[in-house]
Amino acid sequence: MSTETSIGIPGQGGAPEVREQSSLSTAGARNLASTTKSAPQMQEISSRWLLRMLPWVEVSGGTYRVNRRLRHAVGGGRVGFVNTGSRLQVVPQTLRELPALHGIEDDALLAALADRCVRRDFGAGEVLAAEGEPVSEVLLIAHGRIERTGTGRYGDATVLGLLAEGDHLGDETLGRPSADWAEGARAATAGTLLALPRAAFAELARGSAELRGRLAALADGAGRPQNKHGEAAIELSAGHVGEHLLPTTFVDYELAPREYEMSIAQTVLRVHTRVADLYNKPMDQTEHQLRLTVEALRERQEHELVNHPEFGLLRNADHAQRIQTHSGPPTPDDMDQLLSRRRGTRLFLAHPRAIAAFGRECSRRGLYPATVELQGRRVQAWRGVPLLPCDKIPIGADNTTSILGMRIGEDNQGVIGLRPASIPDEYQPGLSVRFAGIDATAVISYLVTAYHSAAILVPDAVGVLENVDVARRD
């Protein structure tokens, strides 16, 4: 029986006219025709600029060792805090980030120091330390921003820098009989800090042989010749005349250099034999399953290079290379400060929302950043340095994120990516695809593995602009 279609005729009454189908329907035609189709698409794929820009060093033996000159300066990282109800307390183990407590193994001593910290809330504009006044306590910043202040050449007040959560003030005076504030501290925003009285520290030091030994070692290291980076000095003589007695020297190395092991990202790809055998024209199902799996692994690889606690760039950037925004949003002044903290900055890496926020700040000042050509594409730049998007940099619940500036390459003492020199069944550099058998349900398994890591060769290779506010404000 043929299919019939009822069609009403406008303006006329009666039953609608019935017309027989006069040609093959599209539903029937599709049974004899192949549709034009795309390859499987994937929304997760990003530009992955970090993976593309990092120079990759092939590692034999699965471990890469970073040898450096001996450093006398240690510690200087950030302390952590925990809230229990309304009670704020410093995490005792993180007190090892204070140079005077670096390497202390006595957890009970650290807990006793944490218990002696006193909470103090402060308001914007409050003076927390006055230049030239005696230091009576160490300040541990739990929340808010604090300006380091000083006096200019002509007596005017100056801002030397900004401190934020986890930073500390006055800890360099621990172990000295007395000391004065070399610079002042003023609250830029409201916040909270914990104050550790020097008297309480001295009391605990008198009862701890380990702490007294650490303070003595710290004083000994501070008295040794060292450069501005804390490295053991290389004795030189310059500008002399005649038969001047030349100094003797040698370059001392760290006895326990840091080693980076290969990290791993893996999955097992499963494809039924019936699909692989019968449904492989015009597109190979196994090939496209593998292609999308590899894309997902590469996305995870970039995420690890940014966020991994052991080698991720955000977590392993040196404390001295972390700076704060002056007002919240990323301004040209902030980017200039980030750029100036290292030689040969090759690229900035930021979340797309941070790049948009920087663009808004430039527009407010009537600035229009130039673009540069990079790998055949035009990308936004600042001072000629590409500003590349990376959605793996997290944005916190308070709409703040970070912007990274980095130098790259072994020859430049920068950041490098690490991958194995060669692996069995290599599909792409550092990535292997291994046939893992066929099970009793006729499903083929492939083990897909990516090996990777990253190394910061010297501390100033990476800088971080922190607490970048990306929220839009009118």
mmCIF file with all atom_site columns, N, CA and C in Angstrom, residues 78 120-129 139-149 159 161-169 184-193 322-331 334 337 398-401 465-470 473:
data_model
loop_
_atom_site.group_PDB
_atom_site.id
_atom_site.type_symbol
_atom_site.label_atom_id
_atom_site.label_alt_id
_atom_site.label_comp_id
_atom_site.label_asym_id
_atom_site.label_entity_id
_atom_site.label_seq_id
_atom_site.pdbx_PDB_ins_code
_atom_site.Cartn_x
_atom_site.Cartn_y
_atom_site.Cartn_z
_atom_site.occupancy
_atom_site.B_iso_or_equiv
_atom_site.pdbx_formal_charge
_atom_site.auth_seq_id
_atom_site.auth_comp_id
_atom_site.auth_asym_id
_atom_site.auth_atom_id
_atom_site.pdbx_PDB_model_num
ATOM 1   N N  . ARG A 1 78  ? 55.873 29.465 52.614 1.00 0.00 ? 78  ARG A N  1
ATOM 2   C CA . ARG A 1 78  ? 54.652 29.967 53.239 1.00 0.00 ? 78  ARG A CA 1
ATOM 3   C C  . ARG A 1 78  ? 54.122 28.994 54.274 1.00 0.00 ? 78  ARG A C  1
ATOM 4   N N  . ARG A 1 120 ? 44.984 37.942 65.803 1.00 0.00 ? 120 ARG A N  1
ATOM 5   C CA . ARG A 1 120 ? 44.741 39.377 65.811 1.00 0.00 ? 120 ARG A CA 1
ATOM 6   C C  . ARG A 1 120 ? 44.063 39.769 64.495 1.00 0.00 ? 120 ARG A C  1
ATOM 7   N N  . ASP A 1 121 ? 42.917 40.426 64.606 1.00 0.00 ? 121 ASP A N  1
ATOM 8   C CA . ASP A 1 121 ? 42.223 40.953 63.430 1.00 0.00 ? 121 ASP A CA 1
ATOM 9   C C  . ASP A 1 121 ? 42.642 42.402 63.211 1.00 0.00 ? 121 ASP A C  1
ATOM 10  N N  . PHE A 1 122 ? 42.769 42.793 61.949 1.00 0.00 ? 122 PHE A N  1
ATOM 11  C CA . PHE A 1 122 ? 43.184 44.165 61.653 1.00 0.00 ? 122 PHE A CA 1
ATOM 12  C C  . PHE A 1 122 ? 42.299 44.744 60.556 1.00 0.00 ? 122 PHE A C  1
ATOM 13  N N  . GLY A 1 123 ? 42.236 46.046 60.528 1.00 0.00 ? 123 GLY A N  1
ATOM 14  C CA . GLY A 1 123 ? 41.446 46.757 59.537 1.00 0.00 ? 123 GLY A CA 1
ATOM 15  C C  . GLY A 1 123 ? 42.332 47.445 58.514 1.00 0.00 ? 123 GLY A C  1
ATOM 16  N N  . ALA A 1 124 ? 41.727 47.827 57.383 1.00 0.00 ? 124 ALA A N  1
ATOM 17  C CA . ALA A 1 124 ? 42.470 48.489 56.319 1.00 0.00 ? 124 ALA A CA 1
ATOM 18  C C  . ALA A 1 124 ? 43.093 49.785 56.844 1.00 0.00 ? 124 ALA A C  1
ATOM 19  N N  . GLY A 1 125 ? 44.350 49.999 56.516 1.00 0.00 ? 125 GLY A N  1
ATOM 20  C CA . GLY A 1 125 ? 45.056 51.196 56.941 1.00 0.00 ? 125 GLY A CA 1
ATOM 21  C C  . GLY A 1 125 ? 45.742 51.096 58.280 1.00 0.00 ? 125 GLY A C  1
ATOM 22  N N  . GLU A 1 126 ? 45.531 50.019 59.027 1.00 0.00 ? 126 GLU A N  1
ATOM 23  C CA . GLU A 1 126 ? 46.136 49.881 60.351 1.00 0.00 ? 126 GLU A CA 1
ATOM 24  C C  . GLU A 1 126 ? 47.634 49.613 60.226 1.00 0.00 ? 126 GLU A C  1
ATOM 25  N N  . VAL A 1 127 ? 48.431 50.278 61.042 1.00 0.00 ? 127 VAL A N  1
ATOM 26  C CA . VAL A 1 127 ? 49.878 50.077 61.058 1.00 0.00 ? 127 VAL A CA 1
ATOM 27  C C  . VAL A 1 127 ? 50.187 48.870 61.943 1.00 0.00 ? 127 VAL A C  1
ATOM 28  N N  . LEU A 1 128 ? 50.804 47.857 61.360 1.00 0.00 ? 128 LEU A N  1
ATOM 29  C CA . LEU A 1 128 ? 51.108 46.630 62.084 1.00 0.00 ? 128 LEU A CA 1
ATOM 30  C C  . LEU A 1 128 ? 52.534 46.596 62.586 1.00 0.00 ? 128 LEU A C  1
ATOM 31  N N  . ALA A 1 129 ? 53.416 47.340 61.943 1.00 0.00 ? 129 ALA A N  1
ATOM 32  C CA . ALA A 1 129 ? 54.806 47.433 62.378 1.00 0.00 ? 129 ALA A CA 1
ATOM 33  C C  . ALA A 1 129 ? 55.339 48.783 61.939 1.00 0.00 ? 129 ALA A C  1
ATOM 34  N N  . LEU A 1 139 ? 54.927 38.022 62.782 1.00 0.00 ? 139 LEU A N  1
ATOM 35  C CA . LEU A 1 139 ? 53.573 38.129 62.251 1.00 0.00 ? 139 LEU A CA 1
ATOM 36  C C  . LEU A 1 139 ? 53.377 37.114 61.137 1.00 0.00 ? 139 LEU A C  1
ATOM 37  N N  . LEU A 1 140 ? 52.383 36.257 61.284 1.00 0.00 ? 140 LEU A N  1
ATOM 38  C CA . LEU A 1 140 ? 52.024 35.253 60.284 1.00 0.00 ? 140 LEU A CA 1
ATOM 39  C C  . LEU A 1 140 ? 50.684 35.644 59.685 1.00 0.00 ? 140 LEU A C  1
ATOM 40  N N  . ILE A 1 141 ? 50.652 35.956 58.403 1.00 0.00 ? 141 ILE A N  1
ATOM 41  C CA . ILE A 1 141 ? 49.448 36.489 57.767 1.00 0.00 ? 141 ILE A CA 1
ATOM 42  C C  . ILE A 1 141 ? 48.535 35.333 57.361 1.00 0.00 ? 141 ILE A C  1
ATOM 43  N N  . ALA A 1 142 ? 47.330 35.318 57.919 1.00 0.00 ? 142 ALA A N  1
ATOM 44  C CA . ALA A 1 142 ? 46.358 34.277 57.603 1.00 0.00 ? 142 ALA A CA 1
ATOM 45  C C  . ALA A 1 142 ? 45.372 34.715 56.518 1.00 0.00 ? 142 ALA A C  1
ATOM 46  N N  . HIS A 1 143 ? 45.061 35.998 56.484 1.00 0.00 ? 143 HIS A N  1
ATOM 47  C CA . HIS A 1 143 ? 44.080 36.491 55.511 1.00 0.00 ? 143 HIS A CA 1
ATOM 48  C C  . HIS A 1 143 ? 44.292 37.983 55.315 1.00 0.00 ? 143 HIS A C  1
ATOM 49  N N  . GLY A 1 144 ? 44.122 38.437 54.068 1.00 0.00 ? 144 GLY A N  1
ATOM 50  C CA . GLY A 1 144 ? 44.254 39.855 53.779 1.00 0.00 ? 144 GLY A CA 1
ATOM 51  C C  . GLY A 1 144 ? 45.592 40.189 53.124 1.00 0.00 ? 144 GLY A C  1
ATOM 52  N N  . ARG A 1 145 ? 45.746 41.471 52.762 1.00 0.00 ? 145 ARG A N  1
ATOM 53  C CA . ARG A 1 145 ? 46.973 41.948 52.136 1.00 0.00 ? 145 ARG A CA 1
ATOM 54  C C  . ARG A 1 145 ? 47.617 43.024 52.999 1.00 0.00 ? 145 ARG A C  1
ATOM 55  N N  . ILE A 1 146 ? 48.944 42.974 53.080 1.00 0.00 ? 146 ILE A N  1
ATOM 56  C CA . ILE A 1 146 ? 49.711 43.907 53.896 1.00 0.00 ? 146 ILE A CA 1
ATOM 57  C C  . ILE A 1 146 ? 50.786 44.556 53.024 1.00 0.00 ? 146 ILE A C  1
ATOM 58  N N  . GLU A 1 147 ? 50.923 45.865 53.131 1.00 0.00 ? 147 GLU A N  1
ATOM 59  C CA . GLU A 1 147 ? 51.946 46.605 52.392 1.00 0.00 ? 147 GLU A CA 1
ATOM 60  C C  . GLU A 1 147 ? 53.217 46.717 53.223 1.00 0.00 ? 147 GLU A C  1
ATOM 61  N N  . ARG A 1 148 ? 54.350 46.448 52.583 1.00 0.00 ? 148 ARG A N  1
ATOM 62  C CA . ARG A 1 148 ? 55.640 46.727 53.200 1.00 0.00 ? 148 ARG A CA 1
ATOM 63  C C  . ARG A 1 148 ? 55.980 48.175 52.892 1.00 0.00 ? 148 ARG A C  1
ATOM 64  N N  . THR A 1 149 ? 56.182 48.953 53.928 1.00 0.00 ? 149 THR A N  1
ATOM 65  C CA . THR A 1 149 ? 56.372 50.394 53.743 1.00 0.00 ? 149 THR A CA 1
ATOM 66  C C  . THR A 1 149 ? 57.781 50.813 54.164 1.00 0.00 ? 149 THR A C  1
ATOM 67  N N  . VAL A 1 159 ? 55.885 52.406 49.197 1.00 0.00 ? 159 VAL A N  1
ATOM 68  C CA . VAL A 1 159 ? 55.409 51.029 49.303 1.00 0.00 ? 159 VAL A CA 1
ATOM 69  C C  . VAL A 1 159 ? 56.433 50.130 48.633 1.00 0.00 ? 159 VAL A C  1
ATOM 70  N N  . GLY A 1 161 ? 56.402 46.666 48.677 1.00 0.00 ? 161 GLY A N  1
ATOM 71  C CA . GLY A 1 161 ? 55.868 45.402 48.188 1.00 0.00 ? 161 GLY A CA 1
ATOM 72  C C  . GLY A 1 161 ? 54.607 45.032 48.934 1.00 0.00 ? 161 GLY A C  1
ATOM 73  N N  . LEU A 1 162 ? 54.029 43.906 48.547 1.00 0.00 ? 162 LEU A N  1
ATOM 74  C CA . LEU A 1 162 ? 52.790 43.425 49.154 1.00 0.00 ? 162 LEU A CA 1
ATOM 75  C C  . LEU A 1 162 ? 52.975 42.006 49.657 1.00 0.00 ? 162 LEU A C  1
ATOM 76  N N  . LEU A 1 163 ? 52.342 41.712 50.774 1.00 0.00 ? 163 LEU A N  1
ATOM 77  C CA . LEU A 1 163 ? 52.344 40.377 51.356 1.00 0.00 ? 163 LEU A CA 1
ATOM 78  C C  . LEU A 1 163 ? 50.903 39.891 51.470 1.00 0.00 ? 163 LEU A C  1
ATOM 79  N N  . ALA A 1 164 ? 50.729 38.575 51.423 1.00 0.00 ? 164 ALA A N  1
ATOM 80  C CA . ALA A 1 164 ? 49.379 38.007 51.479 1.00 0.00 ? 164 ALA A CA 1
ATOM 81  C C  . ALA A 1 164 ? 49.400 36.724 52.302 1.00 0.00 ? 164 ALA A C  1
ATOM 82  N N  . GLU A 1 165 ? 48.343 35.927 52.163 1.00 0.00 ? 165 GLU A N  1
ATOM 83  C CA . GLU A 1 165 ? 48.155 34.724 52.973 1.00 0.00 ? 165 GLU A CA 1
ATOM 84  C C  . GLU A 1 165 ? 49.384 33.817 52.944 1.00 0.00 ? 165 GLU A C  1
ATOM 85  N N  . GLY A 1 166 ? 49.835 33.431 54.130 1.00 0.00 ? 166 GLY A N  1
ATOM 86  C CA . GLY A 1 166 ? 50.976 32.528 54.241 1.00 0.00 ? 166 GLY A CA 1
ATOM 87  C C  . GLY A 1 166 ? 52.306 33.229 54.405 1.00 0.00 ? 166 GLY A C  1
ATOM 88  N N  . ASP A 1 167 ? 52.373 34.528 54.096 1.00 0.00 ? 167 ASP A N  1
ATOM 89  C CA . ASP A 1 167 ? 53.621 35.276 54.267 1.00 0.00 ? 167 ASP A CA 1
ATOM 90  C C  . ASP A 1 167 ? 53.855 35.577 55.746 1.00 0.00 ? 167 ASP A C  1
ATOM 91  N N  . HIS A 1 168 ? 55.079 35.996 56.067 1.00 0.00 ? 168 HIS A N  1
ATOM 92  C CA . HIS A 1 168 ? 55.427 36.247 57.464 1.00 0.00 ? 168 HIS A CA 1
ATOM 93  C C  . HIS A 1 168 ? 56.387 37.413 57.552 1.00 0.00 ? 168 HIS A C  1
ATOM 94  N N  . LEU A 1 169 ? 56.368 38.077 58.689 1.00 0.00 ? 169 LEU A N  1
ATOM 95  C CA . LEU A 1 169 ? 57.206 39.250 58.953 1.00 0.00 ? 169 LEU A CA 1
ATOM 96  C C  . LEU A 1 169 ? 57.903 39.090 60.293 1.00 0.00 ? 169 LEU A C  1
ATOM 97  N N  . GLY A 1 184 ? 58.416 49.119 57.606 1.00 0.00 ? 184 GLY A N  1
ATOM 98  C CA . GLY A 1 184 ? 57.122 49.080 58.258 1.00 0.00 ? 184 GLY A CA 1
ATOM 99  C C  . GLY A 1 184 ? 56.152 48.135 57.565 1.00 0.00 ? 184 GLY A C  1
ATOM 100 N N  . ALA A 1 185 ? 55.006 47.950 58.185 1.00 0.00 ? 185 ALA A N  1
ATOM 101 C CA . ALA A 1 185 ? 53.949 47.114 57.620 1.00 0.00 ? 185 ALA A CA 1
ATOM 102 C C  . ALA A 1 185 ? 52.609 47.777 57.895 1.00 0.00 ? 185 ALA A C  1
ATOM 103 N N  . ARG A 1 186 ? 51.814 47.961 56.811 1.00 0.00 ? 186 ARG A N  1
ATOM 104 C CA . ARG A 1 186 ? 50.503 48.597 56.939 1.00 0.00 ? 186 ARG A CA 1
ATOM 105 C C  . ARG A 1 186 ? 49.477 47.752 56.199 1.00 0.00 ? 186 ARG A C  1
ATOM 106 N N  . ALA A 1 187 ? 48.310 47.576 56.809 1.00 0.00 ? 187 ALA A N  1
ATOM 107 C CA . ALA A 1 187 ? 47.267 46.747 56.214 1.00 0.00 ? 187 ALA A CA 1
ATOM 108 C C  . ALA A 1 187 ? 46.677 47.443 54.990 1.00 0.00 ? 187 ALA A C  1
ATOM 109 N N  . ALA A 1 188 ? 46.705 46.748 53.847 1.00 0.00 ? 188 ALA A N  1
ATOM 110 C CA . ALA A 1 188 ? 46.060 47.271 52.641 1.00 0.00 ? 188 ALA A CA 1
ATOM 111 C C  . ALA A 1 188 ? 44.580 46.917 52.618 1.00 0.00 ? 188 ALA A C  1
ATOM 112 N N  . THR A 1 189 ? 44.227 45.813 53.260 1.00 0.00 ? 189 THR A N  1
ATOM 113 C CA . THR A 1 189 ? 42.834 45.385 53.387 1.00 0.00 ? 189 THR A CA 1
ATOM 114 C C  . THR A 1 189 ? 42.616 44.905 54.810 1.00 0.00 ? 189 THR A C  1
ATOM 115 N N  . ALA A 1 190 ? 41.382 44.674 55.162 1.00 0.00 ? 190 ALA A N  1
ATOM 116 C CA . ALA A 1 190 ? 41.098 44.036 56.445 1.00 0.00 ? 190 ALA A CA 1
ATOM 117 C C  . ALA A 1 190 ? 41.551 42.582 56.383 1.00 0.00 ? 190 ALA A C  1
ATOM 118 N N  . GLY A 1 191 ? 41.911 42.028 57.526 1.00 0.00 ? 191 GLY A N  1
ATOM 119 C CA . GLY A 1 191 ? 42.369 40.648 57.528 1.00 0.00 ? 191 GLY A CA 1
ATOM 120 C C  . GLY A 1 191 ? 42.652 40.139 58.920 1.00 0.00 ? 191 GLY A C  1
ATOM 121 N N  . THR A 1 192 ? 43.366 39.015 58.958 1.00 0.00 ? 192 THR A N  1
ATOM 122 C CA . THR A 1 192 ? 43.671 38.342 60.222 1.00 0.00 ? 192 THR A CA 1
ATOM 123 C C  . THR A 1 192 ? 45.104 37.838 60.185 1.00 0.00 ? 192 THR A C  1
ATOM 124 N N  . LEU A 1 193 ? 45.781 37.916 61.308 1.00 0.00 ? 193 LEU A N  1
ATOM 125 C CA . LEU A 1 193 ? 47.125 37.354 61.425 1.00 0.00 ? 193 LEU A CA 1
ATOM 126 C C  . LEU A 1 193 ? 47.269 36.648 62.754 1.00 0.00 ? 193 LEU A C  1
ATOM 127 N N  . ARG A 1 322 ? 57.089 35.058 44.024 1.00 0.00 ? 322 ARG A N  1
ATOM 128 C CA . ARG A 1 322 ? 55.638 35.257 44.071 1.00 0.00 ? 322 ARG A CA 1
ATOM 129 C C  . ARG A 1 322 ? 55.349 36.702 44.475 1.00 0.00 ? 322 ARG A C  1
ATOM 130 N N  . ILE A 1 323 ? 54.529 37.363 43.684 1.00 0.00 ? 323 ILE A N  1
ATOM 131 C CA . ILE A 1 323 ? 54.177 38.748 43.979 1.00 0.00 ? 323 ILE A CA 1
ATOM 132 C C  . ILE A 1 323 ? 52.660 38.884 43.985 1.00 0.00 ? 323 ILE A C  1
ATOM 133 N N  . GLN A 1 324 ? 52.191 39.980 44.579 1.00 0.00 ? 324 GLN A N  1
ATOM 134 C CA . GLN A 1 324 ? 50.761 40.224 44.711 1.00 0.00 ? 324 GLN A CA 1
ATOM 135 C C  . GLN A 1 324 ? 50.341 41.378 43.800 1.00 0.00 ? 324 GLN A C  1
ATOM 136 N N  . THR A 1 325 ? 49.095 41.330 43.355 1.00 0.00 ? 325 THR A N  1
ATOM 137 C CA . THR A 1 325 ? 48.562 42.457 42.593 1.00 0.00 ? 325 THR A CA 1
ATOM 138 C C  . THR A 1 325 ? 48.396 43.658 43.523 1.00 0.00 ? 325 THR A C  1
ATOM 139 N N  . HIS A 1 326 ? 48.527 44.852 42.964 1.00 0.00 ? 326 HIS A N  1
ATOM 140 C CA . HIS A 1 326 ? 48.425 46.049 43.784 1.00 0.00 ? 326 HIS A CA 1
ATOM 141 C C  . HIS A 1 326 ? 46.982 46.358 44.200 1.00 0.00 ? 326 HIS A C  1
ATOM 142 N N  . SER A 1 327 ? 46.037 46.067 43.296 1.00 0.00 ? 327 SER A N  1
ATOM 143 C CA . SER A 1 327 ? 44.655 46.440 43.600 1.00 0.00 ? 327 SER A CA 1
ATOM 144 C C  . SER A 1 327 ? 43.654 45.317 43.386 1.00 0.00 ? 327 SER A C  1
ATOM 145 N N  . GLY A 1 328 ? 44.083 44.175 42.916 1.00 0.00 ? 328 GLY A N  1
ATOM 146 C CA . GLY A 1 328 ? 43.178 43.053 42.658 1.00 0.00 ? 328 GLY A CA 1
ATOM 147 C C  . GLY A 1 328 ? 43.210 42.613 41.210 1.00 0.00 ? 328 GLY A C  1
ATOM 148 N N  . PRO A 1 329 ? 42.656 43.422 40.280 1.00 0.00 ? 329 PRO A N  1
ATOM 149 C CA . PRO A 1 329 ? 42.719 43.055 38.863 1.00 0.00 ? 329 PRO A CA 1
ATOM 150 C C  . PRO A 1 329 ? 44.154 43.133 38.342 1.00 0.00 ? 329 PRO A C  1
ATOM 151 N N  . PRO A 1 330 ? 44.471 42.392 37.284 1.00 0.00 ? 330 PRO A N  1
ATOM 152 C CA . PRO A 1 330 ? 45.841 42.435 36.737 1.00 0.00 ? 330 PRO A CA 1
ATOM 153 C C  . PRO A 1 330 ? 46.065 43.692 35.901 1.00 0.00 ? 330 PRO A C  1
ATOM 154 N N  . THR A 1 331 ? 46.873 44.596 36.388 1.00 0.00 ? 331 THR A N  1
ATOM 155 C CA . THR A 1 331 ? 47.118 45.858 35.713 1.00 0.00 ? 331 THR A CA 1
ATOM 156 C C  . THR A 1 331 ? 48.436 45.791 34.936 1.00 0.00 ? 331 THR A C  1
ATOM 157 N N  . ASP A 1 334 ? 51.294 45.569 37.321 1.00 0.00 ? 334 ASP A N  1
ATOM 158 C CA . ASP A 1 334 ? 51.527 44.228 37.856 1.00 0.00 ? 334 ASP A CA 1
ATOM 159 C C  . ASP A 1 334 ? 52.299 43.373 36.863 1.00 0.00 ? 334 ASP A C  1
ATOM 160 N N  . GLN A 1 337 ? 55.909 44.333 36.762 1.00 0.00 ? 337 GLN A N  1
ATOM 161 C CA . GLN A 1 337 ? 56.638 43.826 37.923 1.00 0.00 ? 337 GLN A CA 1
ATOM 162 C C  . GLN A 1 337 ? 56.957 42.345 37.757 1.00 0.00 ? 337 GLN A C  1
ATOM 163 N N  . ASP A 1 398 ? 36.693 32.663 45.189 1.00 0.00 ? 398 ASP A N  1
ATOM 164 C CA . ASP A 1 398 ? 36.648 34.122 45.339 1.00 0.00 ? 398 ASP A CA 1
ATOM 165 C C  . ASP A 1 398 ? 37.017 34.849 44.052 1.00 0.00 ? 398 ASP A C  1
ATOM 166 N N  . ASN A 1 399 ? 36.981 34.118 42.926 1.00 0.00 ? 399 ASN A N  1
ATOM 167 C CA . ASN A 1 399 ? 37.275 34.694 41.606 1.00 0.00 ? 399 ASN A CA 1
ATOM 168 C C  . ASN A 1 399 ? 38.702 35.219 41.499 1.00 0.00 ? 399 ASN A C  1
ATOM 169 N N  . THR A 1 400 ? 39.641 34.573 42.151 1.00 0.00 ? 400 THR A N  1
ATOM 170 C CA . THR A 1 400 ? 41.042 34.940 42.012 1.00 0.00 ? 400 THR A CA 1
ATOM 171 C C  . THR A 1 400 ? 41.818 33.791 41.384 1.00 0.00 ? 400 THR A C  1
ATOM 172 N N  . THR A 1 401 ? 42.847 34.144 40.643 1.00 0.00 ? 401 THR A N  1
ATOM 173 C CA . THR A 1 401 ? 43.674 33.156 39.963 1.00 0.00 ? 401 THR A CA 1
ATOM 174 C C  . THR A 1 401 ? 45.116 33.652 39.965 1.00 0.00 ? 401 THR A C  1
ATOM 175 N N  . LEU A 1 465 ? 52.228 35.850 39.597 1.00 0.00 ? 465 LEU A N  1
ATOM 176 C CA . LEU A 1 465 ? 51.412 36.973 40.066 1.00 0.00 ? 465 LEU A CA 1
ATOM 177 C C  . LEU A 1 465 ? 50.167 36.376 40.698 1.00 0.00 ? 465 LEU A C  1
ATOM 178 N N  . GLU A 1 466 ? 50.020 36.534 42.007 1.00 0.00 ? 466 GLU A N  1
ATOM 179 C CA . GLU A 1 466 ? 48.967 35.824 42.747 1.00 0.00 ? 466 GLU A CA 1
ATOM 180 C C  . GLU A 1 466 ? 47.782 36.752 43.054 1.00 0.00 ? 466 GLU A C  1
ATOM 181 N N  . ASN A 1 467 ? 46.684 36.094 43.468 1.00 0.00 ? 467 ASN A N  1
ATOM 182 C CA . ASN A 1 467 ? 45.463 36.798 43.874 1.00 0.00 ? 467 ASN A CA 1
ATOM 183 C C  . ASN A 1 467 ? 45.004 37.781 42.802 1.00 0.00 ? 467 ASN A C  1
ATOM 184 N N  . VAL A 1 468 ? 45.002 37.300 41.565 1.00 0.00 ? 468 VAL A N  1
ATOM 185 C CA . VAL A 1 468 ? 44.538 38.086 40.428 1.00 0.00 ? 468 VAL A CA 1
ATOM 186 C C  . VAL A 1 468 ? 43.009 38.026 40.390 1.00 0.00 ? 468 VAL A C  1
ATOM 187 N N  . ASP A 1 469 ? 42.351 39.149 40.576 1.00 0.00 ? 469 ASP A N  1
ATOM 188 C CA . ASP A 1 469 ? 40.890 39.208 40.596 1.00 0.00 ? 469 ASP A CA 1
ATOM 189 C C  . ASP A 1 469 ? 40.373 39.275 39.162 1.00 0.00 ? 469 ASP A C  1
ATOM 190 N N  . VAL A 1 470 ? 39.561 38.282 38.765 1.00 0.00 ? 470 VAL A N  1
ATOM 191 C CA . VAL A 1 470 ? 39.038 38.264 37.391 1.00 0.00 ? 470 VAL A CA 1
ATOM 192 C C  . VAL A 1 470 ? 37.568 38.670 37.309 1.00 0.00 ? 470 VAL A C  1
ATOM 193 N N  . ARG A 1 473 ? 33.973 44.415 37.273 1.00 0.00 ? 473 ARG A N  1
ATOM 194 C CA . ARG A 1 473 ? 33.403 45.448 38.124 1.00 0.00 ? 473 ARG A CA 1
ATOM 195 C C  . ARG A 1 473 ? 33.078 46.673 37.295 1.00 0.00 ? 473 ARG A C  1
#
